[in-house]
XYZ file of C-alpha atoms in Angstrom:
365
model
C -76.084 -144.239 130.899
C -73.579 -144.117 128.047
C -73.446 -140.630 126.565
C -73.118 -139.587 123.190
C -70.758 -136.361 122.744
C -73.075 -134.930 119.953
C -76.106 -135.416 122.065
C -75.633 -132.199 123.827
C -78.309 -131.202 126.124
C -80.254 -127.999 125.430
C -78.991 -124.897 127.129
C -82.137 -124.969 129.287
C -81.728 -128.397 130.197
C -78.324 -127.633 131.409
C -78.992 -124.623 133.408
C -81.775 -126.632 135.174
C -79.416 -129.400 136.044
C -76.716 -126.887 137.451
C -79.324 -124.943 139.511
C -80.207 -128.236 141.080
C -76.769 -129.065 141.946
C -76.028 -125.591 143.342
C -79.273 -125.017 145.326
C -78.333 -128.598 146.933
C -75.030 -127.015 148.322
C -76.957 -124.040 149.770
C -76.360 -121.541 146.845
C -79.342 -118.958 146.264
C -80.385 -117.304 142.716
C -78.964 -113.998 142.384
C -80.561 -111.647 140.033
C -79.145 -108.285 138.658
C -79.719 -105.518 136.220
C -78.166 -105.524 132.865
C -76.103 -102.404 133.812
C -74.007 -100.828 136.487
C -72.350 -97.421 136.949
C -69.200 -97.319 134.800
C -67.175 -96.146 137.843
C -67.556 -99.709 139.230
C -65.729 -101.250 136.274
C -63.159 -98.426 135.978
C -62.066 -99.040 139.364
C -61.444 -102.938 138.660
C -60.245 -102.593 135.098
C -57.483 -104.854 135.616
C -59.969 -107.691 136.459
C -61.674 -107.294 133.215
C -60.948 -109.192 129.874
C -60.959 -105.757 128.024
C -61.194 -102.121 129.310
C -63.825 -101.427 126.193
C -67.410 -101.167 127.533
C -70.700 -100.194 125.995
C -71.758 -97.147 127.811
C -74.605 -94.700 128.166
C -75.794 -91.878 130.128
C -78.904 -92.147 132.305
C -81.527 -89.621 133.073
C -79.544 -88.696 136.161
C -76.522 -87.818 134.169
C -74.414 -90.849 135.541
C -72.505 -92.817 132.940
C -73.427 -96.218 132.933
C -72.306 -99.401 131.352
C -73.914 -102.807 130.045
C -72.364 -105.486 132.506
C -68.829 -106.818 131.301
C -68.839 -108.746 134.350
C -70.996 -110.401 136.845
C -68.484 -111.062 139.869
C -67.939 -107.330 140.480
C -71.710 -106.622 140.872
C -71.988 -109.627 143.329
C -68.929 -108.369 145.346
C -70.187 -104.695 145.529
C -73.859 -106.105 146.784
C -72.064 -108.162 149.577
C -72.038 -106.678 153.088
C -68.881 -107.264 155.317
C -69.427 -110.108 157.656
C -71.997 -111.689 155.586
C -71.107 -115.359 154.231
C -72.736 -115.307 150.926
C -73.430 -118.052 148.574
C -75.087 -117.320 145.334
C -75.525 -118.687 141.784
C -76.416 -116.926 138.598
C -77.419 -117.217 135.195
C -76.871 -113.838 133.261
C -75.356 -112.147 130.152
C -72.295 -110.037 129.932
C -71.388 -107.567 127.131
C -67.729 -107.537 126.346
C -65.051 -107.460 123.345
C -62.127 -109.935 123.543
C -58.494 -108.968 123.711
C -57.912 -107.446 120.010
C -61.533 -107.728 118.914
C -63.254 -104.908 117.664
C -66.914 -105.954 118.239
C -68.731 -106.683 121.352
C -70.592 -110.038 122.156
C -73.376 -110.835 124.387
C -71.967 -114.054 126.590
C -74.351 -116.078 128.687
C -72.840 -117.139 131.801
C -73.826 -119.344 134.611
C -71.925 -119.707 137.690
C -71.625 -119.278 141.355
C -69.882 -117.196 143.979
C -69.041 -117.955 147.685
C -67.942 -114.743 149.491
C -67.202 -113.891 153.008
C -65.472 -115.764 156.041
C -64.301 -118.496 154.099
C -62.584 -121.814 155.542
C -61.122 -124.655 153.784
C -64.240 -126.247 153.148
C -65.736 -123.627 150.960
C -62.649 -123.864 148.700
C -63.234 -127.639 148.481
C -66.873 -127.339 147.760
C -66.562 -124.705 144.911
C -63.813 -126.789 143.380
C -65.820 -129.983 143.612
C -68.908 -127.845 142.285
C -66.781 -127.013 139.211
C -66.009 -130.718 138.654
C -69.439 -131.679 138.920
C -70.664 -128.961 136.750
C -68.413 -129.913 133.881
C -69.696 -133.555 134.526
C -73.399 -132.359 134.193
C -72.492 -131.164 130.670
C -70.292 -133.884 129.293
C -68.367 -136.973 130.482
C -65.362 -135.804 128.509
C -64.057 -133.033 130.561
C -60.713 -131.927 132.432
C -60.433 -129.622 135.280
C -57.028 -128.012 135.262
C -55.875 -126.648 138.522
C -52.996 -124.150 139.637
C -52.254 -122.354 142.803
C -51.149 -118.812 142.917
C -48.928 -119.544 146.000
C -46.905 -122.355 144.280
C -46.433 -120.105 141.280
C -45.260 -117.062 143.234
C -43.010 -119.430 145.405
C -41.186 -120.825 142.722
C -40.575 -117.561 140.915
C -39.375 -116.169 144.431
C -37.039 -118.985 145.089
C -35.659 -118.413 141.603
C -35.088 -114.749 142.164
C -37.424 -113.651 139.382
C -37.634 -109.880 139.138
C -40.039 -109.597 136.298
C -43.135 -111.744 137.300
C -45.410 -110.750 134.168
C -42.774 -111.797 131.583
C -42.293 -115.197 133.228
C -46.337 -115.648 133.642
C -46.825 -114.637 129.952
C -43.964 -117.591 129.239
C -45.937 -120.126 131.433
C -49.423 -119.211 130.109
C -48.146 -119.865 126.540
C -45.837 -122.918 127.653
C -43.069 -121.015 125.962
C -39.825 -122.614 127.045
C -37.933 -120.567 124.600
C -38.873 -117.316 125.974
C -38.061 -118.590 129.583
C -34.835 -119.724 128.402
C -34.084 -116.642 126.940
C -35.217 -114.622 130.038
C -32.765 -117.086 132.069
C -29.812 -116.308 129.891
C -30.244 -112.451 129.873
C -30.448 -112.496 133.686
C -27.684 -114.882 134.082
C -29.444 -117.437 135.965
C -28.036 -120.803 137.007
C -29.109 -124.046 135.457
C -30.403 -125.129 138.813
C -32.739 -121.939 138.788
C -33.625 -122.340 135.111
C -34.738 -125.839 135.720
C -36.800 -124.821 138.651
C -38.696 -122.322 136.668
C -39.089 -124.712 133.554
C -41.225 -126.723 136.287
C -43.722 -124.160 135.799
C -44.085 -124.917 132.275
C -43.394 -128.649 131.841
C -45.460 -129.638 134.803
C -49.022 -131.008 133.870
C -50.713 -134.280 134.765
C -53.064 -135.955 137.340
C -53.238 -133.989 140.411
C -51.978 -136.568 142.737
C -48.965 -137.942 140.541
C -47.702 -134.349 139.891
C -47.955 -133.491 143.725
C -45.617 -136.363 144.254
C -43.225 -134.981 141.843
C -43.285 -131.491 143.239
C -43.239 -132.471 146.951
C -39.030 -132.092 146.788
C -39.118 -128.918 145.533
C -41.751 -127.281 147.935
C -40.138 -128.214 151.370
C -37.696 -125.009 151.539
C -39.835 -122.074 151.065
C -42.752 -121.249 153.438
C -44.909 -120.095 150.549
C -44.520 -123.017 148.384
C -44.655 -125.204 151.084
C -48.041 -123.985 152.476
C -49.514 -123.772 148.919
C -48.476 -127.467 148.313
C -50.252 -128.642 151.499
C -53.293 -126.720 150.607
C -53.406 -128.260 146.939
C -52.639 -131.876 148.560
C -55.300 -131.294 150.993
C -57.881 -130.165 148.155
C -56.778 -133.297 146.326
C -57.384 -135.850 149.039
C -60.854 -134.548 149.392
C -61.690 -134.698 145.945
C -60.150 -138.274 145.778
C -62.278 -139.320 148.823
C -65.258 -138.172 147.128
C -64.672 -139.868 143.705
C -64.116 -136.297 142.116
C -60.319 -136.592 141.628
C -59.838 -138.583 138.412
C -60.081 -135.734 135.743
C -58.539 -133.027 137.992
C -55.032 -132.100 136.572
C -52.306 -129.672 138.025
C -51.111 -127.343 135.288
C -49.263 -123.967 136.294
C -50.372 -122.390 132.856
C -54.047 -121.728 134.003
C -54.401 -118.062 133.671
C -54.911 -116.031 136.846
C -53.946 -112.268 137.454
C -51.649 -112.385 140.536
C -52.806 -109.124 141.575
C -56.297 -110.527 142.016
C -55.929 -114.263 142.449
C -54.637 -115.474 145.903
C -54.877 -119.321 145.862
C -56.692 -122.039 143.836
C -57.239 -121.144 140.164
C -58.944 -123.427 137.838
C -60.230 -123.672 134.386
C -62.412 -126.335 132.710
C -62.371 -127.939 129.278
C -64.672 -130.414 127.272
C -63.539 -132.496 124.339
C -63.893 -131.029 121.285
C -63.768 -127.511 122.144
C -60.485 -125.458 121.694
C -61.121 -122.969 124.638
C -61.965 -123.574 128.188
C -65.602 -123.442 129.054
C -65.270 -122.805 132.894
C -63.047 -120.424 134.731
C -62.640 -119.603 138.391
C -60.606 -119.539 141.489
C -60.093 -117.481 144.835
C -59.884 -113.604 144.107
C -59.404 -112.512 147.684
C -57.238 -109.655 146.331
C -59.774 -108.256 144.041
C -62.511 -108.248 146.776
C -59.756 -106.371 148.991
C -59.223 -103.840 146.344
C -62.756 -103.235 146.477
C -62.880 -102.314 149.839
C -64.284 -105.843 151.450
C -62.921 -107.516 154.281
C -63.376 -111.078 153.329
C -62.487 -113.928 150.908
C -63.965 -115.072 147.905
C -64.102 -118.021 145.378
C -66.392 -118.846 142.539
C -66.546 -119.925 138.709
C -68.465 -119.024 135.595
C -69.384 -121.358 132.782
C -69.425 -119.686 129.372
C -72.575 -121.294 127.929
C -71.927 -119.712 124.471
C -69.052 -122.089 123.777
C -71.124 -125.153 124.405
C -73.054 -124.292 121.260
C -69.968 -125.539 119.285
C -70.520 -129.026 120.541
C -73.912 -129.360 118.948
C -72.301 -128.294 115.309
C -72.306 -131.940 114.291
C -75.232 -133.952 113.140
C -76.999 -136.179 115.407
C -77.388 -139.754 114.949
C -80.516 -139.793 116.972
C -83.611 -137.614 117.769
C -83.541 -139.068 121.269
C -82.324 -141.640 123.554
C -86.131 -143.465 124.096
C -88.990 -143.278 122.051
C -92.233 -143.709 123.996
C -94.667 -145.156 121.443
C -98.193 -144.705 122.608
C -102.038 -144.659 121.195
C -105.357 -143.488 122.560
C -105.689 -146.719 124.674
C -102.299 -146.048 126.647
C -102.136 -145.678 130.217
C -101.439 -141.954 130.271
C -100.387 -142.101 134.150
C -97.836 -144.892 133.394
C -96.733 -142.982 130.167
C -96.025 -139.450 132.147
C -94.298 -141.473 134.907
C -91.964 -143.429 132.606
C -90.948 -140.296 130.763
C -90.260 -138.423 134.061
C -88.246 -141.514 135.320
C -86.191 -141.760 131.945
C -85.595 -137.769 132.046
C -84.358 -138.220 135.739
C -81.809 -140.615 134.456
C -80.623 -138.013 132.068
C -81.933 -139.595 128.874
C -83.664 -137.445 126.084
C -87.144 -138.698 125.737
C -89.895 -138.490 122.751
C -93.522 -139.571 123.362
C -95.255 -139.918 120.007
C -98.120 -141.623 118.355
C -96.001 -142.324 115.365
C -92.787 -144.540 115.233
C -91.851 -143.721 111.511
C -89.205 -141.297 110.892
C -88.175 -141.046 114.669
C -84.442 -142.076 115.319
C -83.885 -143.322 118.983
C -81.548 -145.740 120.428
C -84.616 -147.505 122.166
C -88.202 -147.689 121.762
C -90.782 -148.665 124.617
C -94.242 -149.856 123.175
C -96.701 -148.243 125.459
C -99.626 -148.910 123.160
C -102.946 -150.104 124.830
C -101.165 -150.182 128.195
C -98.741 -152.685 126.851
C -94.866 -152.521 127.285
C -92.331 -154.487 125.250
């Protein structure tokens, strides 16, 4: 079907479609409390967007916090040796960087934790692509790899990775060149580092461009090969067209260990999906396993619905007392399975739809 960007599906319908997608890949629903012991977040504060939390003391005298993050709770409850595939629909409570107030942020997403192999990495990345496609056809998934970024910096002899990563995230060439001048780095090394900022485009195309730069170092070569393997699988399954390689995708190198990605929708200034491999974070929590997952920020989707709609629905099913209600109900269900928004009404006047099916008296136009 042809989509209209302004006809955003409701949050409930979006969650329903995503749930079907995740359960079809063997993911189980995960429910949790709205709060955790404050100590859990203190131990992993670098993983959080902000250290500020809403706290209270419970009847036991234990300091508790309203959840600022879902992933930490899932990792905490996962046993070593267990392969766990779960999805969730939860609210988190946090303040953004530089913000004074707190927000309730609705998230849906999934986590795959345990003895991971490459298929799990592909599966979660593919589900990120398919999740974006469930919401809108106008999406892009930007992918990076911690090994490629670190490999490039090691090859360039970078002594201040956080400063370089800050410049890369902001695509700030002036800051990068200033760093190179201060350190007396050669033009060749500077050009290599600039690749971290200027590299962007369809994954297959960019991988070809980077191939000559990734043959020397073991870390960059292995990371390049993993990204290439991921691209080949996405391509083989018709999922690579809107996947781009972009080193500015933000990921804390103390936590992320491999593939990192962020999803964007046309018309929204900020990413609506964020995720990747976070083996290092799991290790810091004392778990001996790998982990990959992502979250979709449903609050961001509300911005898409700001424009007035041209239509109340895609299809009007016009019926009366003589209609065949079995046929009416089956037609409505079929159209909804196709992703079309349906209204069933006795009156035709005042309803704006792309198409009308006249089911009065059992007839159909």
